[in-house]
Amino acid sequence: MRRQLISLNVGKPITVEYKGKELETGIYKQSVEGKVFLGNELFDGDGQADLVHHGGPDKAVCVYPYEHYSYWERELGKPFTYAAFGENLTVTGMLETEVCIGDTFQVGEAILQVSQPRYPCFKLSQKHGASDLPAQVLKTGFSGFYCRVLQTGYMSGTSAIHKLDSHPGQVKVVEILRLLASTRSDRDRDTLQRMMELDVLASVVREKFERWLDEPLLNG
């Protein structure tokens, strides 16, 4: 499918109810029209509630492939609107099995670099009413991914996406996702070492792999 931006989505955190308690979340984004400025860490009008696990330079922009929407609509039995996964950019032609860590793209005036997979959390369950949704995301690999901002600027929901560079490491987004979801007995020391050497991979992920390398019972 042709690489295309389908929707640009932003939203400030709101408070919802989850398991009888109040939960602040930024997952409820809305499709917006017109140009929106993207800074070093977020879009104007956007925000995250949990700055420990979301946001920051390596998670400035969340991207999700529109191709997955039909699957989730069938599985969950309901229609999805844009930003269903709390993504900033709903796109086509940018699947996790094809996009590599470190690939760069220009969208409008901004330049983005793929930094890591989007690891699913319980807030997806809150939004869509499926307690096992994070596990389903990991099973399918339909995670989406994050980008850092190499050049700030304006974009809109109709901006073209131009691929500027393919990273020579050729590590697919889904490879990192699978490794993050692996059990200790399944981890391979050589693979972890190779991923740690990928300097374009988000620092928090490389640090996690470094900790894993210090653990016993790794294969290899």
Tab-separated table of C-alpha atoms in Angstrom:
chain	number	residue	atom	x	y	z
A	1	MET	CA	0.000	0.000	0.000
A	2	ARG	CA	1.237	3.511	-0.763
A	3	ARG	CA	2.866	5.396	2.095
A	4	GLN	CA	0.349	8.025	3.205
A	5	LEU	CA	-0.677	10.076	6.222
A	6	ILE	CA	-4.361	9.402	6.858
A	7	SER	CA	-4.929	11.465	9.994
A	8	LEU	CA	-3.002	13.805	12.309
A	9	ASN	CA	-4.179	13.382	15.909
A	10	VAL	CA	-3.536	15.340	19.106
A	11	GLY	CA	-5.132	15.660	22.519
A	12	LYS	CA	-4.489	16.763	26.072
A	13	PRO	CA	-4.767	14.234	28.926
A	14	ILE	CA	-8.212	13.615	30.385
A	15	THR	CA	-9.428	11.774	33.484
A	16	VAL	CA	-11.431	8.570	32.991
A	17	GLU	CA	-12.549	5.709	35.207
A	18	TYR	CA	-10.697	2.394	35.168
A	19	LYS	CA	-11.450	-0.451	37.572
A	20	GLY	CA	-13.278	1.884	39.911
A	21	LYS	CA	-10.488	4.453	40.103
A	22	GLU	CA	-9.680	7.688	38.343
A	23	LEU	CA	-7.053	7.416	35.613
A	24	GLU	CA	-5.410	10.295	33.786
A	25	THR	CA	-4.478	9.413	30.223
A	26	GLY	CA	-3.483	11.046	26.963
A	27	ILE	CA	-4.684	8.175	24.784
A	28	TYR	CA	-7.928	9.955	23.788
A	29	LYS	CA	-6.586	11.966	20.866
A	30	GLN	CA	-8.688	13.483	18.090
A	31	SER	CA	-8.127	13.931	14.382
A	32	VAL	CA	-7.420	17.588	13.598
A	33	GLU	CA	-7.439	19.652	10.426
A	34	GLY	CA	-5.022	22.349	9.384
A	35	LYS	CA	-1.344	22.725	10.143
A	36	VAL	CA	-0.001	21.788	13.566
A	37	PHE	CA	3.500	22.583	14.799
A	38	LEU	CA	5.689	19.687	15.933
A	39	GLY	CA	8.358	20.635	18.463
A	40	ASN	CA	11.217	18.531	19.746
A	41	GLU	CA	9.007	16.450	22.025
A	42	LEU	CA	5.355	16.885	21.054
A	43	PHE	CA	2.761	18.538	18.837
A	44	ASP	CA	1.051	21.752	19.829
A	45	GLY	CA	-2.166	20.759	21.562
A	46	ASP	CA	-0.877	17.321	22.524
A	47	GLY	CA	0.171	15.895	25.880
A	48	GLN	CA	0.893	12.802	27.960
A	49	ALA	CA	-0.297	12.031	31.455
A	50	ASP	CA	2.458	9.562	32.378
A	51	LEU	CA	5.768	11.215	31.533
A	52	VAL	CA	7.725	8.257	32.916
A	53	HIS	CA	6.452	5.809	30.283
A	54	HIS	CA	5.292	8.196	27.558
A	55	GLY	CA	6.652	11.268	25.839
A	56	GLY	CA	10.180	12.598	25.766
A	57	PRO	CA	12.569	12.996	22.826
A	58	ASP	CA	12.556	9.309	21.819
A	59	LYS	CA	8.759	9.096	21.992
A	60	ALA	CA	7.838	12.461	20.499
A	61	VAL	CA	5.538	11.073	17.801
A	62	CYS	CA	3.467	7.883	17.915
A	63	VAL	CA	2.702	6.282	14.544
A	64	TYR	CA	0.135	3.539	13.893
A	65	PRO	CA	-0.610	1.682	10.634
A	66	TYR	CA	-4.187	2.049	9.436
A	67	GLU	CA	-3.950	-1.401	7.837
A	68	HIS	CA	-4.438	-2.932	11.309
A	69	TYR	CA	-7.725	-1.176	11.983
A	70	SER	CA	-9.876	-3.736	10.142
A	71	TYR	CA	-8.342	-6.589	12.148
A	72	TRP	CA	-9.072	-4.910	15.469
A	73	GLU	CA	-12.598	-3.993	14.380
A	74	ARG	CA	-13.280	-7.678	13.684
A	75	GLU	CA	-11.631	-8.854	16.902
A	76	LEU	CA	-13.296	-6.309	19.182
A	77	GLY	CA	-16.585	-6.114	17.322
A	78	LYS	CA	-16.814	-2.364	16.986
A	79	PRO	CA	-15.856	0.387	14.529
A	80	PHE	CA	-12.638	2.311	15.085
A	81	THR	CA	-12.093	6.003	14.478
A	82	TYR	CA	-8.718	7.607	13.810
A	83	ALA	CA	-6.348	7.697	16.802
A	84	ALA	CA	-7.884	4.475	18.094
A	85	PHE	CA	-4.504	3.525	19.553
A	86	GLY	CA	-3.671	6.983	20.800
A	87	GLU	CA	-1.345	7.591	17.864
A	88	ASN	CA	-0.390	11.007	16.544
A	89	LEU	CA	-0.078	9.828	12.959
A	90	THR	CA	-2.411	7.269	11.422
A	91	VAL	CA	-0.624	6.053	8.293
A	92	THR	CA	-0.583	3.486	5.529
A	93	GLY	CA	2.403	1.792	3.926
A	94	MET	CA	4.518	1.806	7.095
A	95	LEU	CA	4.105	-1.601	8.710
A	96	GLU	CA	6.195	-2.760	11.661
A	97	THR	CA	7.508	-5.633	9.519
A	98	GLU	CA	8.850	-3.165	6.947
A	99	VAL	CA	9.947	-0.028	8.824
A	100	CYS	CA	13.385	-0.177	10.447
A	101	ILE	CA	14.762	1.477	13.557
A	102	GLY	CA	16.644	4.568	12.395
A	103	ASP	CA	14.720	5.071	9.147
A	104	THR	CA	14.004	8.752	8.537
A	105	PHE	CA	10.943	10.378	6.981
A	106	GLN	CA	9.898	13.906	6.143
A	107	VAL	CA	6.287	14.788	6.913
A	108	GLY	CA	5.432	18.356	6.010
A	109	GLU	CA	8.278	20.477	7.348
A	110	ALA	CA	9.262	17.981	10.057
A	111	ILE	CA	11.812	15.189	9.831
A	112	LEU	CA	11.225	12.075	11.949
A	113	GLN	CA	13.446	9.126	12.823
A	114	VAL	CA	12.032	5.791	13.977
A	115	SER	CA	13.284	5.122	17.516
A	116	GLN	CA	11.412	2.136	19.018
A	117	PRO	CA	8.216	0.060	18.938
A	118	ARG	CA	5.217	1.262	20.850
A	119	TYR	CA	4.934	-1.255	23.704
A	120	PRO	CA	1.255	-1.764	24.620
A	121	CYS	CA	-0.004	-0.854	28.088
A	122	PHE	CA	-3.228	-1.269	30.076
A	123	LYS	CA	-4.607	2.061	28.858
A	124	LEU	CA	-5.511	0.341	25.590
A	125	SER	CA	-7.666	-2.015	27.657
A	126	GLN	CA	-9.341	0.923	29.364
A	127	LYS	CA	-10.130	2.619	26.086
A	128	HIS	CA	-11.430	-0.416	24.215
A	129	GLY	CA	-12.828	-2.587	27.008
A	130	ALA	CA	-10.672	-5.637	26.298
A	131	SER	CA	-8.527	-6.699	29.232
A	132	ASP	CA	-6.233	-8.833	27.084
A	133	LEU	CA	-5.679	-6.207	24.387
A	134	PRO	CA	-2.009	-5.539	25.276
A	135	ALA	CA	-1.329	-9.272	25.008
A	136	GLN	CA	-3.136	-9.387	21.666
A	137	VAL	CA	-0.998	-6.512	20.397
A	138	LEU	CA	2.175	-8.382	21.338
A	139	LYS	CA	0.891	-11.598	19.754
A	140	THR	CA	0.029	-9.934	16.453
A	141	GLY	CA	2.932	-7.498	16.378
A	142	PHE	CA	0.474	-4.724	15.494
A	143	SER	CA	2.086	-2.276	17.884
A	144	GLY	CA	2.860	0.906	15.983
A	145	PHE	CA	6.085	2.734	16.745
A	146	TYR	CA	7.622	5.939	18.044
A	147	CYS	CA	9.756	8.540	16.317
A	148	ARG	CA	12.120	11.232	17.533
A	149	VAL	CA	12.149	14.658	15.863
A	150	LEU	CA	15.254	15.538	13.857
A	151	GLN	CA	13.716	18.721	12.461
A	152	THR	CA	10.767	20.601	13.928
A	153	GLY	CA	8.085	22.179	11.769
A	154	TYR	CA	4.477	22.231	10.665
A	155	MET	CA	2.493	19.372	9.193
A	156	SER	CA	-1.156	18.618	8.533
A	157	GLY	CA	-3.278	15.544	8.020
A	158	THR	CA	-2.781	15.898	4.273
A	159	SER	CA	1.020	16.234	4.359
A	160	ALA	CA	2.960	13.827	2.182
A	161	ILE	CA	5.349	11.313	3.739
A	162	HIS	CA	8.745	11.105	2.034
A	163	LYS	CA	11.282	8.498	3.057
A	164	LEU	CA	14.671	10.186	3.328
A	165	ASP	CA	16.930	7.375	4.497
A	166	SER	CA	16.952	3.656	5.254
A	167	HIS	CA	19.121	2.844	8.235
A	168	PRO	CA	21.938	0.429	7.346
A	169	GLY	CA	21.269	-1.689	10.444
A	170	GLN	CA	18.020	-2.946	8.869
A	171	VAL	CA	16.483	-3.897	12.223
A	172	LYS	CA	12.724	-4.030	11.786
A	173	VAL	CA	10.454	-2.490	14.395
A	174	VAL	CA	8.837	-5.871	14.987
A	175	GLU	CA	12.228	-7.439	15.823
A	176	ILE	CA	12.675	-5.068	18.752
A	177	LEU	CA	9.067	-5.623	19.849
A	178	ARG	CA	9.556	-9.408	19.870
A	179	LEU	CA	12.749	-9.062	21.878
A	180	LEU	CA	11.065	-6.755	24.406
A	181	ALA	CA	8.271	-9.292	24.822
A	182	SER	CA	10.622	-12.268	25.171
A	183	THR	CA	11.210	-14.314	28.307
A	184	ARG	CA	14.653	-14.577	29.858
A	185	SER	CA	15.177	-18.133	28.582
A	186	ASP	CA	14.440	-17.026	25.015
A	187	ARG	CA	16.931	-14.154	24.944
A	188	ASP	CA	20.089	-14.510	22.965
A	189	ARG	CA	23.192	-12.691	24.190
A	190	ASP	CA	24.536	-12.024	20.701
A	191	THR	CA	21.218	-10.556	19.588
A	192	LEU	CA	21.009	-8.300	22.628
A	193	GLN	CA	24.572	-7.123	22.086
A	194	ARG	CA	23.809	-6.330	18.435
A	195	MET	CA	20.709	-4.336	19.387
A	196	MET	CA	22.618	-2.397	22.049
A	197	GLU	CA	25.089	-1.292	19.399
A	198	LEU	CA	22.237	0.245	17.391
A	199	ASP	CA	22.767	3.829	18.532
A	200	VAL	CA	19.536	5.051	16.893
A	201	LEU	CA	17.485	2.736	19.128
A	202	ALA	CA	15.793	4.618	21.977
A	203	SER	CA	18.098	4.917	24.973
A	204	VAL	CA	15.588	3.407	27.411
A	205	VAL	CA	15.399	0.250	25.282
A	206	ARG	CA	19.172	-0.053	24.937
A	207	GLU	CA	19.499	0.371	28.704
A	208	LYS	CA	16.963	-2.419	29.237
A	209	PHE	CA	18.933	-4.720	26.942
A	210	GLU	CA	22.120	-3.827	28.820
A	211	ARG	CA	20.501	-4.869	32.104
A	212	TRP	CA	19.365	-8.117	30.530
A	213	LEU	CA	22.918	-8.845	29.421
A	214	ASP	CA	23.966	-8.733	33.072
A	215	GLU	CA	21.410	-11.379	34.002
A	216	PRO	CA	22.244	-15.113	34.109
A	217	LEU	CA	20.651	-17.815	31.954
A	218	LEU	CA	20.862	-15.965	28.669
A	219	ASN	CA	21.245	-18.194	25.615
A	220	GLY	CA	24.444	-17.926	23.653
